[in-house]
Short mmCIF file of C-alpha atoms in Angstrom, two decimals:
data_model
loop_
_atom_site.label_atom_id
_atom_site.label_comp_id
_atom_site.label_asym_id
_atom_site.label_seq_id
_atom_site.Cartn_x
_atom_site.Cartn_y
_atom_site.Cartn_z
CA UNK U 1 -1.93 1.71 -16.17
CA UNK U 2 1.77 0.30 -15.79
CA UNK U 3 3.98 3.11 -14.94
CA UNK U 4 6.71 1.11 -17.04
CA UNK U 5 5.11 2.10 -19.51
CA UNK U 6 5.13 5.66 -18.86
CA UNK U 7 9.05 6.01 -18.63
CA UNK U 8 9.68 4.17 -15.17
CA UNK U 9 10.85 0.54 -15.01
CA UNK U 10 10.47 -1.30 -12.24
CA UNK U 11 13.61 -2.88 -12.66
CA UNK U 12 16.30 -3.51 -15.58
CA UNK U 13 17.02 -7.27 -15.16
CA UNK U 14 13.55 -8.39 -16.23
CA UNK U 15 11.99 -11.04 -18.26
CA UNK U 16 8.08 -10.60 -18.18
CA UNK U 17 5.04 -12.15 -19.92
CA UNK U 18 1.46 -11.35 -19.48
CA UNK U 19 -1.29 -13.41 -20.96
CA UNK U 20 -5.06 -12.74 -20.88
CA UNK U 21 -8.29 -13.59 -22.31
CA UNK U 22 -11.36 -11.86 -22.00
CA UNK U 23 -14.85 -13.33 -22.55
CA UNK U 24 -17.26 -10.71 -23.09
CA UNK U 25 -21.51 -11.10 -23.40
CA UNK U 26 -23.16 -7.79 -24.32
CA UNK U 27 -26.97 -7.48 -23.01
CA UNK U 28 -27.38 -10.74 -21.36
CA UNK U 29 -30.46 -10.97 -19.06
CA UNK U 30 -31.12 -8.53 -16.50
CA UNK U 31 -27.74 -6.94 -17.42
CA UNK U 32 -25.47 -4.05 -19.50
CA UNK U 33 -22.62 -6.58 -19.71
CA UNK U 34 -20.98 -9.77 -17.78
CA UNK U 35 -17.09 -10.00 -19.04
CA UNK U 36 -15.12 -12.88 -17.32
CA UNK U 37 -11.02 -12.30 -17.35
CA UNK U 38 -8.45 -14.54 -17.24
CA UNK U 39 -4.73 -13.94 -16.66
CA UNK U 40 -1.21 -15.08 -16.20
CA UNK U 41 1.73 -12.85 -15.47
CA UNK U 42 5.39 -14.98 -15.15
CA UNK U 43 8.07 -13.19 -14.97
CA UNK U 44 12.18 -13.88 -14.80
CA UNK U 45 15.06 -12.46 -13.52
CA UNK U 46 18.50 -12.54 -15.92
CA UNK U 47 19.43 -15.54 -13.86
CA UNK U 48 16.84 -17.46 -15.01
CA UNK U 49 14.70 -17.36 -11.81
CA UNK U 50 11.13 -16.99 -11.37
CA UNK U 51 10.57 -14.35 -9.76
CA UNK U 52 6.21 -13.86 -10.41
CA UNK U 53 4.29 -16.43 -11.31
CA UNK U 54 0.30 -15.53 -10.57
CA UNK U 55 -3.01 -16.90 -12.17
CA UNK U 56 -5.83 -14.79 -11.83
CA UNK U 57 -9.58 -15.22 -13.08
CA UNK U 58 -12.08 -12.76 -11.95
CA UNK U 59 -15.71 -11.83 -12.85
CA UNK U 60 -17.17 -8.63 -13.76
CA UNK U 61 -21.24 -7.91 -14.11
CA UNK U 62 -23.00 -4.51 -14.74
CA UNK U 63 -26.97 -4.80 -14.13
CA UNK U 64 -29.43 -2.96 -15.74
CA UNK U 65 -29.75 -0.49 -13.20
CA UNK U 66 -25.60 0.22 -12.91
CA UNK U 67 -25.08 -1.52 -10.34
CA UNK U 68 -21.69 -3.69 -10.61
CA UNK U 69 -20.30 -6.68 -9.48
CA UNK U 70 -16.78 -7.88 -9.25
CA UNK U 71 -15.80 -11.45 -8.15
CA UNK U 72 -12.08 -12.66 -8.12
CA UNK U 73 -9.50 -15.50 -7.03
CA UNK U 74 -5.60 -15.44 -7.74
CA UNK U 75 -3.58 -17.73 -7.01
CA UNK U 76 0.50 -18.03 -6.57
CA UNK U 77 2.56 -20.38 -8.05
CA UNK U 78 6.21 -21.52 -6.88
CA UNK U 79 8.86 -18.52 -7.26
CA UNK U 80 11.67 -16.76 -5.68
CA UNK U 81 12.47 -13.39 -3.92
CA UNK U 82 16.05 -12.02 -5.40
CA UNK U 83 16.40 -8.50 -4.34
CA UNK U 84 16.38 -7.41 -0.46
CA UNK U 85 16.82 -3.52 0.09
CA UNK U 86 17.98 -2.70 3.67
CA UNK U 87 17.58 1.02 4.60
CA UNK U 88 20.76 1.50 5.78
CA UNK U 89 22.92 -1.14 3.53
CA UNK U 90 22.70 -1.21 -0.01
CA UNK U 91 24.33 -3.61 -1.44
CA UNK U 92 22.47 -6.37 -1.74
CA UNK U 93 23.75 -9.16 -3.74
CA UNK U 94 21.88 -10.30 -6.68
CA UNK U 95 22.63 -13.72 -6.54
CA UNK U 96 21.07 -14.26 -3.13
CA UNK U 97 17.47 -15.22 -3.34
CA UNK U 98 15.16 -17.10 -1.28
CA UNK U 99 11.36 -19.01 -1.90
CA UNK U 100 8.50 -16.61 -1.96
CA UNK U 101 6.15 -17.42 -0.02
CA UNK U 102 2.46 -18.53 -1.62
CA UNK U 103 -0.76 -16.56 -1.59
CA UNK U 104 -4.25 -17.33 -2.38
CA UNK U 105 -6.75 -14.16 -2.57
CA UNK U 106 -10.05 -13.86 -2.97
CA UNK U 107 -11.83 -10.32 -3.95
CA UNK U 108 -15.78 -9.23 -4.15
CA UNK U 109 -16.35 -5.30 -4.81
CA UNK U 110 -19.96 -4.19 -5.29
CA UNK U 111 -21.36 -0.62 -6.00
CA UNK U 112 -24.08 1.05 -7.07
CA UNK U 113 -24.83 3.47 -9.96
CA UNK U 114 -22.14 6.70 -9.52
CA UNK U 115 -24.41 8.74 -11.17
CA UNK U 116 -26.46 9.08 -8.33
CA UNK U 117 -26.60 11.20 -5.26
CA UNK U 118 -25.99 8.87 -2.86
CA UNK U 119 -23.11 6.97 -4.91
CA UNK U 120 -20.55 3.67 -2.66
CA UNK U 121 -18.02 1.17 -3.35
CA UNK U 122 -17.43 -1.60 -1.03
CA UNK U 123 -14.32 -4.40 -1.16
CA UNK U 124 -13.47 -7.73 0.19
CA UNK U 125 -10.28 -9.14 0.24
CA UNK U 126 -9.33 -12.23 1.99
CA UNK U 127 -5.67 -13.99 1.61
CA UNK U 128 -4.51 -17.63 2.59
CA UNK U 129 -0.33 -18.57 2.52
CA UNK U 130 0.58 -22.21 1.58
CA UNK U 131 1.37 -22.12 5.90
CA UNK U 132 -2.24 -21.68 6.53
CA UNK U 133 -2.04 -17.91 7.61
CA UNK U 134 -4.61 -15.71 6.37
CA UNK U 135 -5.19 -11.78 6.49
CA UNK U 136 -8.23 -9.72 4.89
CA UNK U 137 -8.78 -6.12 3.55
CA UNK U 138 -11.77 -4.12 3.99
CA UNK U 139 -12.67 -0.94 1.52
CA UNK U 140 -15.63 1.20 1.77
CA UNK U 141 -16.26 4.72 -0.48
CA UNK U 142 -19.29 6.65 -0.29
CA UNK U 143 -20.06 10.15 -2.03
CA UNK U 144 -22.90 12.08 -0.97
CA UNK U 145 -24.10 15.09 -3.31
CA UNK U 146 -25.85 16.97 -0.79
CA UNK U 147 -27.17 19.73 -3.74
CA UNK U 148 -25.66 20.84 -6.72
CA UNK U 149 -22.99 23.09 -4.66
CA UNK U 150 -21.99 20.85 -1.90
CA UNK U 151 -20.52 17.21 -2.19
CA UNK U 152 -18.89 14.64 0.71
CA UNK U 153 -16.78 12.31 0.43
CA UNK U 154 -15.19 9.55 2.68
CA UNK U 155 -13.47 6.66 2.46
CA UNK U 156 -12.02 3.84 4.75
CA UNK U 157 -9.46 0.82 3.91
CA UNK U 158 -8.18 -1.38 6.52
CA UNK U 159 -5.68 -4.34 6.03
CA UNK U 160 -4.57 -7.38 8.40
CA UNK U 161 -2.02 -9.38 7.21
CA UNK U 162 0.27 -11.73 8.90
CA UNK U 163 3.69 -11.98 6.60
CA UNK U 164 6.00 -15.09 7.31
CA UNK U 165 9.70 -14.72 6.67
CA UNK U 166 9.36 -11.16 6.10
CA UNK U 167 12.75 -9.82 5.03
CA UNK U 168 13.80 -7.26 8.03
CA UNK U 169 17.70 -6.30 7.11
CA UNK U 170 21.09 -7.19 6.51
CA UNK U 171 23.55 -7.70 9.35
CA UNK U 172 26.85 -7.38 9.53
CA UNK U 173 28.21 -11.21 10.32
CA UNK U 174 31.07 -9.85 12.89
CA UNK U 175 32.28 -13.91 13.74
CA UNK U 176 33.51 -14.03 10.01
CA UNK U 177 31.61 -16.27 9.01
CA UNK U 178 30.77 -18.39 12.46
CA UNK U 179 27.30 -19.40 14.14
CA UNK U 180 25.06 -22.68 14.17
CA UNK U 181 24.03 -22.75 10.69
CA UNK U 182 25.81 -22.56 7.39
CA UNK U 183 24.28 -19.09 6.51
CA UNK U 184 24.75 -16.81 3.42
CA UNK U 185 26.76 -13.37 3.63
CA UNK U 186 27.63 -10.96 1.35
CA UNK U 187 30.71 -9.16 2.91
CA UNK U 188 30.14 -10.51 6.01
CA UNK U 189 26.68 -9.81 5.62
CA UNK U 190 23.66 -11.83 7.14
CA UNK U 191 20.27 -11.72 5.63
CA UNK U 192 17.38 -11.35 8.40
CA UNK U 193 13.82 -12.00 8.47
CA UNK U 194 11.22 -12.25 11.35
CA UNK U 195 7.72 -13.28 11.66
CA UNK U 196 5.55 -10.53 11.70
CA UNK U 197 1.61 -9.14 12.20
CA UNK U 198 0.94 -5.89 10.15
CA UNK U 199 -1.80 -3.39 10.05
CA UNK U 200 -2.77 -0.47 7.56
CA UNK U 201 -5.81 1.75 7.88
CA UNK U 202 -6.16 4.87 5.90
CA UNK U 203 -9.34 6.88 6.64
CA UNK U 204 -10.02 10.13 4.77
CA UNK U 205 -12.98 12.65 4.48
CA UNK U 206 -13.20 15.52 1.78
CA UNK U 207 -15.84 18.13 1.74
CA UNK U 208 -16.51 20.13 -2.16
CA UNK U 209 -18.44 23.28 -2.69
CA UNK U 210 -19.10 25.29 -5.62
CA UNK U 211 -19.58 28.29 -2.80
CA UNK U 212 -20.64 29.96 -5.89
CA UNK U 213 -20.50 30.79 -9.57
CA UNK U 214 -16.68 32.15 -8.84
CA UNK U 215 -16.08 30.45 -5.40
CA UNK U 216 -15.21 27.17 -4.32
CA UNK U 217 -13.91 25.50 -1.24
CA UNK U 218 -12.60 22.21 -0.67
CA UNK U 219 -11.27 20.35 3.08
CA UNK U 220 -9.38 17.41 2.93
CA UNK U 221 -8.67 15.13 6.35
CA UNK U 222 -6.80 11.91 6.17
CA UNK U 223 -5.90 9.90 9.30
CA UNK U 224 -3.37 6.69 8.43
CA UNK U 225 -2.20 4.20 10.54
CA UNK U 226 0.84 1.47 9.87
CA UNK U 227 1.70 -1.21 12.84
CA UNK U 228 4.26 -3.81 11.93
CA UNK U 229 4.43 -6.39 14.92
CA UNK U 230 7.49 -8.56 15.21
CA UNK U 231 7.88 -12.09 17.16
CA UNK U 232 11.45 -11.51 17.79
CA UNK U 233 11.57 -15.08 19.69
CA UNK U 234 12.64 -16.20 16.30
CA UNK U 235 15.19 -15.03 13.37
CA UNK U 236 15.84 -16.20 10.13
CA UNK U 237 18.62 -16.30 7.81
CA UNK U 238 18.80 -17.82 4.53
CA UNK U 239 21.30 -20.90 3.75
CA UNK U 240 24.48 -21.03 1.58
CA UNK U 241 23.67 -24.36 0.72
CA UNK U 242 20.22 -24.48 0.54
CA UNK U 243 18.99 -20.99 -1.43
CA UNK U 244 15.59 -23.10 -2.83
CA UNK U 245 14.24 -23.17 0.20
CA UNK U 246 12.50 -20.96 2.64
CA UNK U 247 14.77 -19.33 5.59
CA UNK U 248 15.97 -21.52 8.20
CA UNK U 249 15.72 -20.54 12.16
CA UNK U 250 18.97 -19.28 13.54
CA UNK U 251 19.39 -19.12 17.48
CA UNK U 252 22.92 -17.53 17.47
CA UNK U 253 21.44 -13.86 16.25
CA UNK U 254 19.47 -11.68 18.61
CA UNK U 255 17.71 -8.39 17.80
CA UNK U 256 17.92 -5.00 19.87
CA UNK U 257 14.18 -4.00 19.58
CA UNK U 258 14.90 -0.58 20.31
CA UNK U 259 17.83 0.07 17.95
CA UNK U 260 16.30 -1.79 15.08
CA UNK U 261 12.64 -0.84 15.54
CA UNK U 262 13.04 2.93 15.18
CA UNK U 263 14.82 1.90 11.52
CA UNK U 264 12.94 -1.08 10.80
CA UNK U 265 9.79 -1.27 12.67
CA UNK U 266 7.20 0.22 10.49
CA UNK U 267 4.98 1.62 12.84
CA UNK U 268 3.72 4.84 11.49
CA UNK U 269 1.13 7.57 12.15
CA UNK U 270 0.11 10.68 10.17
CA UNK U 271 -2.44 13.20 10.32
CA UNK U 272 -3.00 15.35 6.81
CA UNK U 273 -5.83 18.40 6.48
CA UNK U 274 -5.33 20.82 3.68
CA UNK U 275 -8.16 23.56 3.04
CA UNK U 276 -8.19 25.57 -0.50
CA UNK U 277 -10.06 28.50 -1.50
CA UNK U 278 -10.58 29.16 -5.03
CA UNK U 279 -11.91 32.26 -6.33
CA UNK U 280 -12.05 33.39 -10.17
CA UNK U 281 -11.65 37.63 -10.20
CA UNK U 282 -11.83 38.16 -13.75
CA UNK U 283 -11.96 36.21 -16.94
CA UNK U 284 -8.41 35.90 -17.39
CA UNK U 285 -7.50 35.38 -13.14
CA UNK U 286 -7.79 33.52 -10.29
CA UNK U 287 -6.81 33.54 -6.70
CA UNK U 288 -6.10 30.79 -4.39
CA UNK U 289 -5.58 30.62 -0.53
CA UNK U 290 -4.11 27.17 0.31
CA UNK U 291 -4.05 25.91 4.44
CA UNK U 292 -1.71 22.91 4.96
CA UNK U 293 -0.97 20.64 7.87
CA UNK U 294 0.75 17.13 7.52
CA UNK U 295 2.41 15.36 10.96
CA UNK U 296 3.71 11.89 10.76
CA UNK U 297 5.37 10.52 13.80
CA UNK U 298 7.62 7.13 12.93
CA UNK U 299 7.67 4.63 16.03
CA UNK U 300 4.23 5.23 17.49
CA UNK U 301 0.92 3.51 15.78
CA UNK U 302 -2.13 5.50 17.10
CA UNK U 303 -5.82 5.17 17.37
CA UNK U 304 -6.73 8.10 17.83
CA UNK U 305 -5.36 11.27 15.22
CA UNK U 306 -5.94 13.69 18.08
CA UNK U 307 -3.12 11.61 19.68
CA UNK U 308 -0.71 12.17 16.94
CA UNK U 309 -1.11 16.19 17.07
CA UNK U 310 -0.63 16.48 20.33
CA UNK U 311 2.36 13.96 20.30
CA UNK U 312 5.90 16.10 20.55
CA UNK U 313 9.48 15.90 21.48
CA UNK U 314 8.58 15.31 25.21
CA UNK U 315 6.96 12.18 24.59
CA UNK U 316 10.47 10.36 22.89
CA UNK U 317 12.94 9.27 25.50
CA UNK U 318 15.62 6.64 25.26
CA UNK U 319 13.35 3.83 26.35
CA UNK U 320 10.48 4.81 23.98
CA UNK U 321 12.31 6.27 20.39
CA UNK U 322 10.62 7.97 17.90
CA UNK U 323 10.97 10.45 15.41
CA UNK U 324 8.74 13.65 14.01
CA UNK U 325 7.44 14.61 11.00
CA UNK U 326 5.29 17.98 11.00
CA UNK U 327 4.86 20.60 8.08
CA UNK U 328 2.28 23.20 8.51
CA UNK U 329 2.28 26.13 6.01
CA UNK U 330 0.03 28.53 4.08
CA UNK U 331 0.35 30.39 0.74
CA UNK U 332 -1.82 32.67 -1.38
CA UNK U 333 -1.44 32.67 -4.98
CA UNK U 334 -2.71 35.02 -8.25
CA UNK U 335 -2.35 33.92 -11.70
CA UNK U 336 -3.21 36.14 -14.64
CA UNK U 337 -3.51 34.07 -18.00
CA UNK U 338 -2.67 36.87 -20.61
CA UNK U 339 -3.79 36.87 -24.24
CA UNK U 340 -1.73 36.77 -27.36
#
């Protein structure tokens, strides 16, 4: 769904169009239904600049046995990027933009009927920039009904993705105004970006029993992973003069990787597990017994989850920052539903 639609706009300078067409054929040979899709979203800012401009066509077949088959390709067109939010300055101006960069992606999902016991999903998704650099996602779901009472589920998505020109904050332009190019500020404010290799893998597992008639039990486990790897050899600002184009190179800025990593740098680790009981006492009651844990640590990427739990305040030191997030709680709850 679009959540704009559901009281939430994105954002309140907006001019958007969608267009699509669907072609549908009901019953074709050795299939339910085959249903090609075409679409074009543009969209523009109230200064008149493009800010989205994507074709996408995909393919969508459902065989005779429920099996289905998705093929896709979008494709960007020329646009710009107008809004830059810096987690410690906010006030970016909105008349500073710069050229998007352009993306070609290509999708396949295939999976089988979800009816069954033994039910997957599997995805494909490669990318390709106009400056040859490329990145790929991998998705893989699988449910396994081992009886009527007892279900597992577990899932795995990994992304590579190599983002040029990728905005990293603004700067506070201390010469006034001075350095080797004719850059853009806003209150003595440089615009940054940096070069940079990122990786996110989210791996979960969830385990559902109807203990019995009155009873049931569910475990969840998630295990996610962020790693946002700069080339700080070079920095980028965007031009005064020049706001059509893609950010130049600027050797008169230099980046403390310490300082700005801890705010910047999104490498992230977490660790969730939650286990509910559920039991139904009466007609009109229930009572639950909920076990949480959630630990993120921001500044490490790990491998390994048993790495994050056991990862604590001894482990940060000047020369390696990092910072701690870890919850861990239980509660038991009763609710009586009363009659009128």
């Amino acid at each position: 769904f679009d959540i704009s639609k559901m009281g939430y706009l994105y954002r309140n300078d907006l001019k958007d169009l969608n267009v699509g067409f669907a072609f549908s054929n009901q019953n074709p040979h050795n299939a339910y239904n085959r249903k090609i899709i075409l679409k074009y979203l543009f969209s523009k800012n109230y200064n008149n600049k493009v800010i989205q401009n994507t074709f996408d066509i995909s393919f969508n077949n459902t065989f005779k046995n429920y099996y289905k088959l998705s093929l896709g390709f979008a494709k960007d067109f020329k646009h710009y990027i107008d809004r830059f939010y810096d987690a410690i300055h906010f006030e970016s101006n909105p008349d500073i933009y710069t050229k998007g960069i352009l993306y070609d992606k290509f999708f396949f999902e295939l999976s089988n009927d979800q009816r069954l016991y033994n039910s997957y999903k599997i995805g494909f998704e490669y990318f390709i920039d106009n400056f040859n650099d490329n990145g790929k996602r991998l998705m893989f779901f699988d449910r396994y009904k081992i009886n009527d009472r007892l279900e597992v589920e577990f899932s795995f998505d990994e992304k590579e993705l190599f983002s040029k020109y990728h905005f990293l904050k603004m700067k506070r332009n201390t010469a006034g105004g001075g350095g080797g190019i004719n850059r853009i500020t806003n209150d003595e404010y440089d615009y940054l970006f940096v070069n940079s290799n990122n990786q996110e893998k989210t791996f979960s597992f969830q385990v559902s029993s109807q203990y019995t008639k009155n009873i049931t039990i569910q475990f969840y486990y998630e295990f996610y992973k962020y790693l946002n790897d700069w080339d700080t050899t070079d920095i980028f600002v965007i031009e005064k003069d020049n706001l059509n184009s893609y950010p130049v190179k600027d050797n008169n800025i230099s980046l403390d990787v310490e300082e700005d990593g801890i705010i910047y740098i999104s490498n992230y680790s977490s660790v969730i597990a939650n286990f509910v009981i559920k039991a139904k006492l009466f007609s009109n009651s229930n009572f639950h017994f909920v076990y949480s844990l959630n630990k993120g640590i921001n500044g490490r990427s790990f491998d390994n989850p048993l790495d994050v739990l056991d990862f604590s305040n001894r482990d940060i030191n000047e020369d390696n920052l990092a910072e701690i997030y870890y919850e861990k709680s239980f509660f038991i709850k009763y609710d009586i539903l009363f009659n009128n």
